[in-house]
Amino acid sequence: MTISLSDELLLSVEKPSRYLGGELNTVIKDLNTVKTRFLFCYPDVYEVGMSNIGLNILYYFLNRREQTYCERAFAPWLDMEDCMRQQGIPLFSLETKTPGADFHFIGFTLQYEMCYTNIINMLDLAGIAPLSKERKENDPILIAGGPCVYNPEPLADIIDIFYIGDGEAVLDSLLDVYEENKRNQGTKNQFLEKILHIDGIYVPRFYDVTYNIDGTLAGFAKNNANAKNKISKVIVRDIDNMFVPKTQMVPLIETAHYRATLELFRGCIRGCRFCQAGYTHRPVREKSPDNLLAQGEQILTNTGHEEISLSSLSTGDYIPLPYLIENLLKNFPTTNLSLPSLRIDNITAEIISNTQNIRRSSITFAPEAGSQRLRDIINKDITEEEIFNGARLAFENGHSKLKLYFMIGLPSEEQEDISAIAKLAKDVLAIKPKALIVVSSSCFVPKAFTPFQWEAQNTHQQLMDKQEYLKQNVAKKKINHKYHDAKMAVIEGVISRGDRRVGAAIIAAQKLGAKFDGWTDYFDYEIWQKAFAEVGIDPGFYAHRTRLTNEILPWDHIDIGVTKDFLIKELEKSKKGIVTKNCRENCAFCGVKDCDVYGKV
């Protein structure tokens, strides 16, 4: 069965190209030769999803398998969803317009907790029950991966399989087991049992959770003899020789990041105590610059893009960055170069002087905190002098707009720390009075597998009071202030450290109308309050409560390599304002095995 989209329907919605498919470099296969059909679902609008490098990698990774066909679906925008529901059109794939319920697998990437209601909404559009126990034998198997998977528990009653780690590591093994099980006419449950031996695979139905009277976790126990006590993250150790797509899909409309992307390395040598990715993506694994140059040439040739983005958690920490930039600009002189994730202390005259084609409109630095005291607490190992030097270099090399990114609500934050943000912004502006300074303040959300996973989050009122205080203190003609929705941050905090009981609230919120919660214009805090009340959940229990370090955490059955003892030591050091040097300067013995970063120069 395939879906037919009428011209009348497409002409009635905003940006019909979101639903057409047929983009340059998409994969078309003969369905008669395909044995496993996989629908990659991105739970946000097309323009956001098509900018995600992970989608592009896994799309081609899966489609390189001769008998596997990976197609795509995105969350339809509100106008399209209304039309689909009115006309009885289910969620469908872009490539073949096949209904979502007709696939063997539906895979969700968990990039952001505020997309979770979109997952429920997409399942509803596909006619698939949200709870795994309510789905039938012939319904698709739901699998999820991505950065939010490190606390899978809020979706544990919904997702059949969580994939912990690099997608390229064991996805082939999982699909091989599925195809063998299918040939032998095995059941879905038999397949799920057979993959329990694969590292990185968590099947929540084979584990039970119990709770104490006070609501904390009492225990987490497997109910299947083959289930592992701990699910270990999987990684590709040699990423220089792993599968890399020779091309990228070219969207039909402009997306959030409309450019070619080169992944420099995975992991991070820094240990910012609020940053989940900095711990869950360890160890650092770099690609060789010559491989990247060859990949860049292939992608530019196959896409026609005029900009290359160098992607990583901290681009400036890539050792051969000056060599790579110099040769990219030499080989592709008409191509713009984008350098996201640059640390202020990584900015050098050499890098700036070699980037003649970098867009000069603006550059972003992330001091994270205004005072040195608080930067030391969060282990953001940069000084005020380094901030000023970085800003000065940016201004001297043509940048007239500088974005400064901060967090408010950080542990131990005081009013003086907020005042320090305003002072720092004014001091940076003084370097070039005609420049425009944009101060962006997000709200701190504690995340699993960080030293701050035990810390309490500010209430939305506390966050809004701090935002207003900063607004009043930063007010100046050449300084703009942008800030994150404090109520949205609190809901994110509830989900990010939630247990299985939070899943009921996510489903209830979707039924009450929640969707596109990450979009300020569509986020409705009152819906979430009603959902929490409906299922009997106190959001403060998850967001605003300090946890003891001996408390069982919902994600304790996941092993990322970094030990809990190390995270506790980092928490204790934060309270004393002690900085932990980056991995290249001094190994802190975090527990990650086979790490060869220390000593590299």
Coordinates of C-alpha atoms in Angstrom, one line a residue, residues 165-409:
G165 CA 26.3 4.1 21.5
D166 CA 27.6 4.6 18.0
G167 CA 25.1 3.4 15.4
E168 CA 27.7 1.9 13.1
A169 CA 29.0 -0.4 15.8
V170 CA 26.4 -3.2 16.1
L171 CA 23.4 -2.2 14.0
D172 CA 24.4 -4.8 11.4
S173 CA 24.5 -7.5 14.0
L174 CA 21.1 -6.6 15.2
L175 CA 19.6 -6.7 11.7
D176 CA 21.4 -9.9 10.9
V177 CA 19.7 -11.6 13.9
Y178 CA 16.3 -10.1 12.9
E179 CA 16.6 -11.5 9.3
E180 CA 17.7 -15.0 10.6
N181 CA 14.8 -15.0 13.1
K182 CA 12.4 -14.0 10.3
R183 CA 13.7 -16.8 8.0
N184 CA 13.1 -19.3 10.9
Q185 CA 9.6 -17.8 11.4
G186 CA 10.5 -16.7 14.9
T187 CA 8.3 -14.3 16.9
K188 CA 9.0 -10.7 17.8
N189 CA 9.7 -11.7 21.4
Q190 CA 12.1 -14.5 20.3
F191 CA 14.0 -11.9 18.3
L192 CA 14.1 -9.5 21.2
E193 CA 15.5 -12.3 23.4
K194 CA 18.1 -13.3 20.8
I195 CA 19.6 -9.8 20.7
L196 CA 20.1 -9.6 24.5
H197 CA 23.7 -10.8 24.0
I198 CA 24.7 -7.8 21.9
D199 CA 26.4 -5.0 23.7
G200 CA 24.7 -1.7 23.6
I201 CA 21.2 -3.2 23.2
Y202 CA 18.7 -2.6 26.0
V203 CA 15.3 -4.2 25.8
P204 CA 13.3 -2.7 28.7
R205 CA 10.6 -5.4 28.8
F206 CA 13.1 -7.8 30.2
Y207 CA 13.7 -5.7 33.3
D208 CA 11.5 -4.8 36.2
V209 CA 11.6 -1.7 38.5
T210 CA 10.5 -1.3 42.1
Y211 CA 10.1 1.8 44.1
N212 CA 10.5 2.9 47.8
I213 CA 7.6 4.5 49.7
D214 CA 9.3 7.9 49.2
G215 CA 9.2 7.4 45.4
T216 CA 12.8 6.7 44.9
L217 CA 14.0 3.6 43.1
A218 CA 14.3 0.5 45.3
G219 CA 15.6 -1.8 42.7
F220 CA 16.2 -2.7 39.0
A221 CA 16.2 -6.4 38.2
K222 CA 16.2 -8.4 35.0
N223 CA 13.3 -10.9 34.5
N224 CA 15.0 -12.8 31.7
A225 CA 18.1 -15.0 32.4
N226 CA 19.8 -13.9 29.1
A227 CA 19.5 -10.2 30.0
K228 CA 22.7 -8.4 31.0
N229 CA 23.0 -6.8 34.4
K230 CA 24.6 -3.8 32.8
I231 CA 24.2 -2.5 29.2
S232 CA 27.5 -1.3 28.0
K233 CA 27.8 1.6 25.4
V234 CA 29.2 0.5 22.1
I235 CA 31.7 2.6 20.1
V236 CA 33.5 2.5 16.8
R237 CA 37.1 2.6 17.9
D238 CA 38.7 3.2 14.5
I239 CA 36.5 5.9 13.1
D240 CA 39.1 6.8 10.5
N241 CA 38.3 3.5 8.7
M242 CA 34.6 3.2 9.5
F243 CA 31.8 3.6 7.0
V244 CA 31.4 7.2 5.8
P245 CA 28.8 8.3 3.2
K246 CA 30.3 9.6 0.0
T247 CA 27.4 12.0 -0.3
Q248 CA 24.6 13.7 1.5
M249 CA 21.0 14.2 0.7
V250 CA 20.2 17.7 -0.7
P251 CA 17.0 19.0 0.8
L252 CA 14.3 20.6 -1.5
I253 CA 14.0 23.6 0.8
E254 CA 16.4 25.5 2.9
T255 CA 17.1 23.7 6.2
A256 CA 18.5 24.8 9.6
H257 CA 22.0 23.9 8.4
Y258 CA 22.1 23.9 4.6
R259 CA 25.7 22.7 4.0
A260 CA 28.1 19.8 3.7
T261 CA 29.3 18.4 7.0
L262 CA 32.6 16.8 7.9
E263 CA 32.8 14.9 11.2
L264 CA 36.3 15.6 12.6
F265 CA 36.2 13.4 15.7
R266 CA 34.0 11.8 18.3
G267 CA 34.3 12.4 22.0
C268 CA 35.7 15.4 23.9
I269 CA 38.8 16.0 26.0
R270 CA 37.1 18.6 28.2
G271 CA 35.1 17.7 31.3
C272 CA 32.5 20.5 31.6
R273 CA 30.5 19.2 34.5
F274 CA 27.1 20.1 33.0
C275 CA 27.8 18.6 29.6
Q276 CA 26.3 15.1 29.1
A277 CA 28.0 14.5 25.6
G278 CA 31.4 15.3 27.1
Y279 CA 31.1 12.2 29.2
T280 CA 28.9 9.8 27.2
H281 CA 31.0 10.2 24.0
R282 CA 34.4 9.4 25.5
P283 CA 37.0 8.5 24.4
V284 CA 38.2 10.9 21.8
R285 CA 38.6 9.3 18.3
E286 CA 40.0 11.5 15.6
K287 CA 39.8 11.2 11.8
S288 CA 42.9 11.9 9.7
P289 CA 42.9 15.3 7.9
D290 CA 43.7 13.7 4.5
N291 CA 40.7 11.4 4.8
L292 CA 38.6 14.4 5.7
L293 CA 39.9 16.3 2.6
A294 CA 39.0 13.4 0.4
Q295 CA 35.6 13.1 2.0
G296 CA 35.0 16.9 1.6
E297 CA 35.8 16.7 -2.1
Q298 CA 33.4 13.8 -2.6
I299 CA 30.5 15.5 -0.8
L300 CA 30.9 18.8 -2.5
T301 CA 31.0 17.1 -5.9
N302 CA 28.0 15.0 -5.2
T303 CA 25.8 17.7 -3.5
G304 CA 26.8 21.1 -5.0
H305 CA 26.9 22.6 -1.5
E306 CA 28.9 25.9 -1.2
E307 CA 29.6 25.6 2.5
I308 CA 31.4 23.0 4.7
S309 CA 30.8 22.7 8.4
L310 CA 33.5 21.1 10.5
S311 CA 31.5 19.1 13.1
S312 CA 32.6 17.9 16.6
L313 CA 31.9 18.7 20.2
S314 CA 34.9 21.1 20.4
T315 CA 36.3 21.8 16.9
G316 CA 39.3 23.7 18.1
D317 CA 40.5 20.6 20.0
Y318 CA 41.1 18.8 16.7
I319 CA 44.9 18.6 16.6
P320 CA 45.5 19.1 12.8
L321 CA 42.8 21.8 12.5
P322 CA 45.2 24.5 11.0
Y323 CA 46.4 22.0 8.4
L324 CA 42.9 20.9 7.6
I325 CA 41.6 24.5 7.3
E326 CA 44.5 25.6 5.1
N327 CA 44.0 22.7 2.7
L328 CA 40.2 22.9 2.6
L329 CA 40.5 26.6 1.5
K330 CA 43.3 25.8 -0.9
N331 CA 41.4 22.9 -2.5
F332 CA 37.9 24.6 -2.4
P333 CA 38.7 28.4 -2.6
T334 CA 35.0 29.4 -3.4
T335 CA 33.6 27.4 -0.5
N336 CA 32.5 28.9 2.8
L337 CA 33.8 27.3 6.0
S338 CA 31.7 27.0 9.2
L339 CA 33.5 26.3 12.5
P340 CA 30.9 25.6 15.2
S341 CA 31.9 24.6 18.7
L342 CA 35.0 26.7 18.9
R343 CA 36.2 27.3 22.4
I344 CA 37.5 30.8 23.1
D345 CA 40.9 29.5 24.2
N346 CA 41.2 27.6 20.9
I347 CA 41.0 30.8 18.8
T348 CA 44.4 31.7 17.5
A349 CA 45.7 34.2 14.9
E350 CA 46.8 31.2 12.8
I351 CA 43.2 29.8 12.6
I352 CA 41.7 33.2 12.0
S353 CA 44.2 34.2 9.3
N354 CA 43.6 30.9 7.4
T355 CA 39.9 31.3 7.3
Q356 CA 39.5 33.8 4.6
N357 CA 36.2 32.4 3.5
I358 CA 34.5 32.0 6.9
R359 CA 31.4 34.0 7.1
R360 CA 32.1 37.2 8.9
S361 CA 28.6 38.2 10.1
S362 CA 28.9 36.7 13.6
I363 CA 30.9 34.3 15.8
T364 CA 29.8 32.5 18.9
F365 CA 31.7 31.9 22.1
A366 CA 30.5 30.1 25.2
P367 CA 31.9 31.3 28.5
E368 CA 28.9 29.6 30.2
A369 CA 29.3 31.6 33.4
G370 CA 30.1 35.2 34.0
S371 CA 32.4 34.8 37.0
Q372 CA 35.7 32.9 37.3
R373 CA 34.4 31.3 40.5
L374 CA 31.4 29.7 38.7
R375 CA 33.5 28.8 35.6
D376 CA 35.8 26.9 37.9
I377 CA 32.8 25.1 39.6
I378 CA 31.5 23.9 36.2
N379 CA 35.0 23.1 35.0
K380 CA 34.9 25.6 32.1
D381 CA 38.6 26.0 32.2
I382 CA 38.9 29.5 30.5
T383 CA 39.9 32.8 32.0
E384 CA 38.5 36.3 31.5
E385 CA 41.8 37.2 29.7
E386 CA 41.2 34.4 27.2
I387 CA 37.7 35.6 26.6
F388 CA 38.9 39.1 25.9
N389 CA 41.7 37.8 23.6
G390 CA 39.3 35.6 21.7
A391 CA 36.9 38.5 21.2
R392 CA 39.8 40.8 20.2
L393 CA 41.0 38.4 17.5
A394 CA 37.4 38.0 16.2
F395 CA 37.0 41.8 15.9
E396 CA 40.4 42.3 14.4
N397 CA 39.5 39.8 11.7
G398 CA 36.3 41.3 10.5
H399 CA 33.6 40.1 12.8
S400 CA 31.2 42.8 13.8
K401 CA 28.7 40.6 15.8
L402 CA 29.7 38.4 18.7
K403 CA 27.4 36.0 20.5
L404 CA 28.1 35.1 24.1
Y405 CA 26.4 32.0 25.4
F406 CA 25.8 31.5 29.1
M407 CA 23.8 29.3 31.4
I408 CA 21.8 30.5 34.4
G409 CA 20.6 28.4 37.3

